[in-house]
Tab-separated table of C-alpha atoms and ligand atoms in Angstrom:
chain	number	residue	atom	x	y	z
M	1	SER	CA	113.444	81.883	119.246
M	2	THR	CA	116.792	81.309	120.944
M	3	THR	CA	120.414	80.921	119.872
M	4	TRP	CA	122.465	77.883	120.867
M	5	ALA	CA	126.082	76.914	120.243
M	6	VAL	CA	127.198	73.443	119.175
M	7	ILE	CA	130.800	72.718	120.191
M	8	LEU	CA	132.321	69.918	118.135
M	9	ALA	CA	134.738	67.847	120.170
M	10	ALA	CA	134.196	64.444	118.588
M	11	GLY	CA	137.201	64.252	116.274
M	12	SER	CA	139.861	61.600	116.710
M	13	GLY	CA	142.687	64.109	116.238
M	14	THR	CA	144.764	61.635	114.259
M	15	ARG	CA	147.080	64.314	112.856
M	16	MET	CA	148.039	65.249	116.388
M	17	GLY	CA	149.378	61.844	117.471
M	18	GLY	CA	149.099	61.115	121.194
M	19	ASP	CA	146.597	58.814	122.872
M	20	ARG	CA	143.793	61.317	123.441
M	21	PRO	CA	142.044	63.585	120.939
M	22	LYS	CA	143.441	67.120	120.832
M	23	GLN	CA	140.257	68.675	122.207
M	24	PHE	CA	141.155	67.066	125.554
M	25	LEU	CA	144.604	68.674	125.736
M	26	THR	CA	144.904	71.013	128.701
M	27	LEU	CA	144.673	74.776	128.291
M	28	ASP	CA	144.432	77.027	131.333
M	29	GLY	CA	143.669	74.075	133.644
M	30	ALA	CA	140.790	72.674	131.586
M	31	PRO	CA	140.372	70.593	128.430
M	32	LEU	CA	140.769	72.570	125.207
M	33	PHE	CA	137.040	72.472	124.369
M	34	TRP	CA	136.262	74.290	127.622
M	35	ARG	CA	137.821	77.554	126.407
M	36	SER	CA	135.228	77.757	123.628
M	37	ALA	CA	132.411	77.091	126.107
M	38	GLU	CA	133.637	79.897	128.382
M	39	THR	CA	133.847	82.308	125.457
M	40	PHE	CA	130.293	81.431	124.397
M	41	SER	CA	129.139	81.960	127.996
M	42	HIS	CA	130.098	85.655	127.641
M	43	ILE	CA	127.553	86.213	124.854
M	44	PRO	CA	124.470	87.759	126.464
M	45	ASP	CA	122.062	86.335	123.870
M	46	LEU	CA	123.214	82.725	124.002
M	47	ALA	CA	120.650	80.295	125.436
M	48	GLY	CA	122.731	77.124	125.765
M	49	ILE	CA	125.511	74.852	124.560
M	50	VAL	CA	125.505	71.367	123.029
M	51	PHE	CA	128.820	69.513	123.419
M	52	VAL	CA	129.463	66.775	120.855
M	53	PHE	CA	131.923	64.166	122.135
M	54	PRO	CA	133.445	60.942	120.773
M	55	PRO	CA	130.863	58.159	121.353
M	56	ALA	CA	133.391	56.042	123.277
M	57	MET	CA	134.172	58.985	125.588
M	58	LEU	CA	130.651	60.367	126.018
M	59	ASP	CA	130.071	59.413	129.678
M	60	GLU	CA	133.554	60.395	130.738
M	61	SER	CA	133.293	63.722	128.867
M	62	ALA	CA	129.871	64.560	130.310
M	63	ARG	CA	131.284	63.959	133.803
M	64	MET	CA	134.163	66.246	132.914
M	65	VAL	CA	131.750	69.044	131.959
M	66	GLU	CA	129.774	68.494	135.155
M	67	GLU	CA	132.919	68.786	137.267
M	68	LEU	CA	134.122	71.840	135.368
M	69	THR	CA	130.808	73.663	135.751
M	70	ALA	CA	130.998	73.059	139.519
M	71	SER	CA	134.157	75.172	139.839
M	72	ARG	CA	133.800	77.341	136.721
M	73	PRO	CA	130.038	77.828	136.150
M	74	LEU	CA	128.933	78.604	132.598
M	75	GLY	CA	125.655	80.155	133.687
M	76	LEU	CA	124.015	78.409	130.727
M	77	PRO	CA	122.149	75.148	130.207
M	78	TRP	CA	124.215	72.541	128.423
M	79	LEU	CA	123.698	69.125	126.846
M	80	THR	CA	126.008	66.453	125.556
M	81	THR	CA	125.582	64.135	122.602
M	82	ALA	CA	127.700	61.598	120.727
M	83	GLY	CA	129.448	62.554	117.500
M	84	GLY	CA	129.612	60.570	114.286
M	85	GLU	CA	132.125	59.201	111.815
M	86	ARG	CA	132.720	62.459	109.936
M	87	ARG	CA	132.572	66.069	111.128
M	88	GLN	CA	129.287	66.587	109.275
M	89	ASP	CA	127.781	63.570	111.068
M	90	SER	CA	128.790	65.107	114.389
M	91	VAL	CA	127.105	68.377	113.370
M	92	ALA	CA	123.937	66.492	112.392
M	93	ASN	CA	123.874	64.813	115.821
M	94	GLY	CA	124.426	68.195	117.492
M	95	LEU	CA	121.514	69.701	115.535
M	96	ALA	CA	119.278	66.791	116.514
M	97	ALA	CA	120.001	67.486	120.201
M	98	LEU	CA	118.916	71.169	120.060
M	99	PRO	CA	115.761	72.124	121.953
M	100	LYS	CA	112.641	72.930	119.912
M	101	GLU	CA	112.657	76.673	120.547
M	102	CYS	CA	116.189	77.141	119.184
M	103	GLY	CA	116.045	79.177	115.959
M	104	ARG	CA	119.703	80.151	115.416
M	105	VAL	CA	122.784	78.050	115.911
M	106	LEU	CA	126.535	78.590	116.028
M	107	ILE	CA	128.568	75.579	114.919
M	108	HIS	CA	132.080	75.647	116.342
M	109	ASP	CA	135.198	73.463	116.126
M	110	SER	CA	136.651	73.031	119.609
M	111	ALA	CA	140.049	72.942	117.881
M	112	ARG	CA	139.714	76.769	117.598
M	113	PRO	CA	139.907	77.915	121.227
M	114	PHE	CA	140.925	81.541	120.584
M	115	PHE	CA	137.868	83.174	118.938
M	116	SER	CA	136.273	86.132	120.736
M	117	ALA	CA	132.720	86.568	122.030
M	118	GLY	CA	132.611	89.697	119.854
M	119	LEU	CA	133.157	87.628	116.706
M	120	ALA	CA	130.365	85.224	117.655
M	121	THR	CA	128.027	88.157	118.341
M	122	ARG	CA	128.814	89.774	114.952
M	123	LEU	CA	128.021	86.459	113.252
M	124	ILE	CA	124.642	86.128	114.979
M	125	ASP	CA	123.864	89.774	114.165
M	126	ALA	CA	124.581	89.158	110.457
M	127	LEU	CA	121.740	86.585	110.215
M	128	ASP	CA	118.297	87.345	108.833
M	129	GLU	CA	115.765	85.625	106.556
M	130	GLU	CA	117.679	86.716	103.418
M	131	THR	CA	121.064	85.792	104.882
M	132	PRO	CA	120.615	82.469	106.685
M	133	ALA	CA	124.352	81.847	107.163
M	134	ALA	CA	127.304	83.973	108.296
M	135	ILE	CA	130.885	82.786	108.558
M	136	PRO	CA	134.194	84.360	109.635
M	137	ALA	CA	136.934	84.637	107.011
M	138	VAL	CA	140.394	86.155	106.731
M	139	ALA	CA	142.465	86.979	103.648
M	140	VAL	CA	144.754	84.214	102.427
M	141	THR	CA	148.437	85.116	102.819
M	142	ASP	CA	149.937	81.979	101.250
M	143	THR	CA	149.690	81.383	97.515
M	144	ILE	CA	147.356	78.406	97.025
M	145	LYS	CA	147.953	75.891	94.211
M	146	GLU	CA	146.134	72.826	92.994
M	147	CYS	CA	148.357	69.824	92.457
M	148	GLU	CA	148.249	66.233	91.340
M	149	SER	CA	150.850	63.464	91.762
M	150	GLY	CA	153.406	65.889	93.172
M	151	CYS	CA	153.064	68.490	90.389
M	152	VAL	CA	151.239	71.806	90.228
M	153	THR	CA	148.232	71.813	87.928
M	154	ARG	CA	146.951	75.323	88.631
M	155	THR	CA	147.618	78.437	90.694
M	156	LEU	CA	144.531	80.077	92.155
M	157	ASP	CA	143.999	83.853	92.168
M	158	ARG	CA	144.778	84.730	95.756
M	159	SER	CA	142.870	88.024	95.658
M	160	ARG	CA	139.643	86.024	95.291
M	161	LEU	CA	140.359	83.576	98.137
M	162	VAL	CA	139.599	83.708	101.838
M	163	SER	CA	140.376	81.305	104.634
M	164	VAL	CA	137.321	80.324	106.608
M	165	GLN	CA	136.976	79.778	110.363
M	166	THR	CA	134.403	78.780	112.966
M	167	PRO	CA	132.104	79.594	114.699
M	168	GLN	CA	129.703	79.642	111.749
M	169	ALA	CA	126.207	81.033	112.367
M	170	PHE	CA	122.988	79.717	110.804
M	171	LEU	CA	119.245	79.901	110.914
M	172	ARG	CA	118.527	76.479	112.311
M	173	ASP	CA	115.891	75.432	109.770
M	174	VAL	CA	118.171	76.320	106.845
M	175	LEU	CA	121.131	74.411	108.299
M	176	GLU	CA	118.874	71.418	108.908
M	177	ALA	CA	117.670	71.590	105.296
M	178	ALA	CA	121.310	71.808	104.151
M	179	HIS	CA	122.226	68.703	106.134
M	180	ALA	CA	119.187	66.862	104.776
M	181	LEU	CA	120.377	67.735	101.251
M	182	ALA	CA	123.841	66.395	102.119
M	183	VAL	CA	122.311	63.060	103.131
M	184	GLU	CA	120.062	62.952	100.063
M	185	LYS	CA	122.853	63.784	97.591
M	186	SER	CA	125.746	62.171	99.503
M	187	LEU	CA	127.605	65.490	99.729
M	188	GLN	CA	130.864	65.611	101.676
M	189	ALA	CA	131.675	68.897	103.356
M	190	THR	CA	134.483	70.135	105.590
M	191	ASP	CA	132.359	73.018	106.843
M	192	ASP	CA	128.628	73.652	107.233
M	193	ALA	CA	128.509	76.762	105.080
M	194	SER	CA	129.334	74.692	101.984
M	195	LEU	CA	126.147	72.680	102.511
M	196	VAL	CA	124.136	75.932	102.666
M	197	GLU	CA	125.902	76.974	99.452
M	198	ALA	CA	124.795	73.669	97.897
M	199	LEU	CA	121.266	74.609	98.899
M	200	GLY	CA	121.709	77.797	96.849
M	201	ARG	CA	121.267	80.132	99.822
M	202	PRO	CA	123.564	83.117	100.513
M	203	VAL	CA	126.418	82.826	103.002
M	204	ALA	CA	127.654	86.154	104.386
M	205	ILE	CA	131.307	86.768	105.173
M	206	VAL	CA	132.210	88.495	108.440
M	207	ASP	CA	135.791	89.588	109.254
M	208	GLY	CA	137.472	86.685	111.039
M	209	GLU	CA	140.275	86.916	113.587
M	210	GLN	CA	143.981	86.221	113.026
M	211	ALA	CA	144.197	84.712	116.522
M	212	ASN	CA	141.414	82.246	115.709
M	213	VAL	CA	143.770	79.516	114.507
M	214	LYS	CA	142.945	75.811	114.377
M	215	ILE	CA	145.011	73.485	116.538
M	216	THR	CA	145.657	70.634	114.103
M	217	ASN	CA	149.267	69.457	114.090
M	218	PRO	CA	151.644	68.713	116.998
M	219	GLU	CA	153.507	71.980	116.257
M	220	ASP	CA	150.275	73.893	116.956
M	221	VAL	CA	150.364	72.740	120.579
M	222	ARG	CA	153.138	75.285	121.062
M	223	LEU	CA	150.475	77.958	120.534
M	224	LEU	CA	148.598	76.539	123.537
M	225	GLN	CA	151.738	76.512	125.665
M	226	LYS	CA	152.530	80.095	124.658
M	227	GLU	CA	148.996	81.149	125.532
M	228	ALA	CA	149.083	79.272	128.873
M	229	ALA	CA	152.401	80.922	129.726
M	230	MET	CA	150.678	84.301	129.496
M	231	ILE	CA	148.048	83.323	132.038
M	232	PRO	CA	149.262	84.055	135.589
M	233	VAL	CA	148.909	81.113	137.989
V	1	C5P	O1	139.242	67.156	111.509
V	1	C5P	P1	139.015	68.631	111.646
V	1	C5P	O2	140.219	69.334	112.212
V	1	C5P	O3	138.459	69.296	110.438
V	1	C5P	O4	137.913	68.740	112.770
V	1	C5P	C1	137.335	69.981	113.079
V	1	C5P	C2	136.509	69.847	114.334
V	1	C5P	O5	135.474	68.905	114.145
V	1	C5P	C3	137.317	69.402	115.553
V	1	C5P	O6	136.970	70.240	116.635
V	1	C5P	C4	136.882	67.969	115.749
V	1	C5P	O7	136.872	67.594	117.114
V	1	C5P	C5	135.466	67.975	115.183
V	1	C5P	N1	135.056	66.664	114.649
V	1	C5P	C6	133.946	66.035	115.187
V	1	C5P	N2	133.558	64.801	114.701
V	1	C5P	C7	134.254	64.178	113.726
V	1	C5P	C8	135.382	64.823	113.163
V	1	C5P	C9	135.759	66.074	113.644
V	1	C5P	O8	133.312	66.588	116.093
V	1	C5P	N3	133.861	62.970	113.321
């Protein structure tokens, strides 16, 4: 069986402001989501990429990928599909677009352009029948509190917490079962691993990367500019 990557680029990016979703911001002369595709293209074992785009921008985005591959070939087959209302709907659509022979899948937020091919490879390598999911995590450096109506209700034990990133790696059949469970039980999840947890299957932790930050707020765009400034033109 083969391994494919699903790149999620179907968010509206409302926290970013601006008139286009953040995944279409420019980094190194290409839209933000392209950096993730190029990183995946450096993984020898990867068989292909599914791009998930906003439904209203699907045609335009597919043309964009076509044009990009003309000057910067990925050397991999790729497909595009439309995303859904919530992130988990976009993942479900991405899964539905995978070819039959695909047995392992990496689910990745295009808002994290700085992960390494090495990280993705370690995640794939961590998968087996007993461990159907592997996710990158880093230690939490902030103290995390629960609060309600502007007041703290509880302080969590930081030594037990990790901050979780993407890409997240899965055996395809297990992730599909997890998403089916989410539909059946109306579960809401901000990452895919939590749906595998709900299924009662183990999720392995792999060391994440400090550089693998998520571009979420307007201030984060400075990270892109800093990065671009380091790339000679
Ligand atoms: O909203 P959040 O920052 O958690 O989104 C994480 C990733 O999921 C982003 O890359 C975004 O483009 C993607 N997403 C999506 N479809 C949605 C919502 C988010 O593909 N409906």
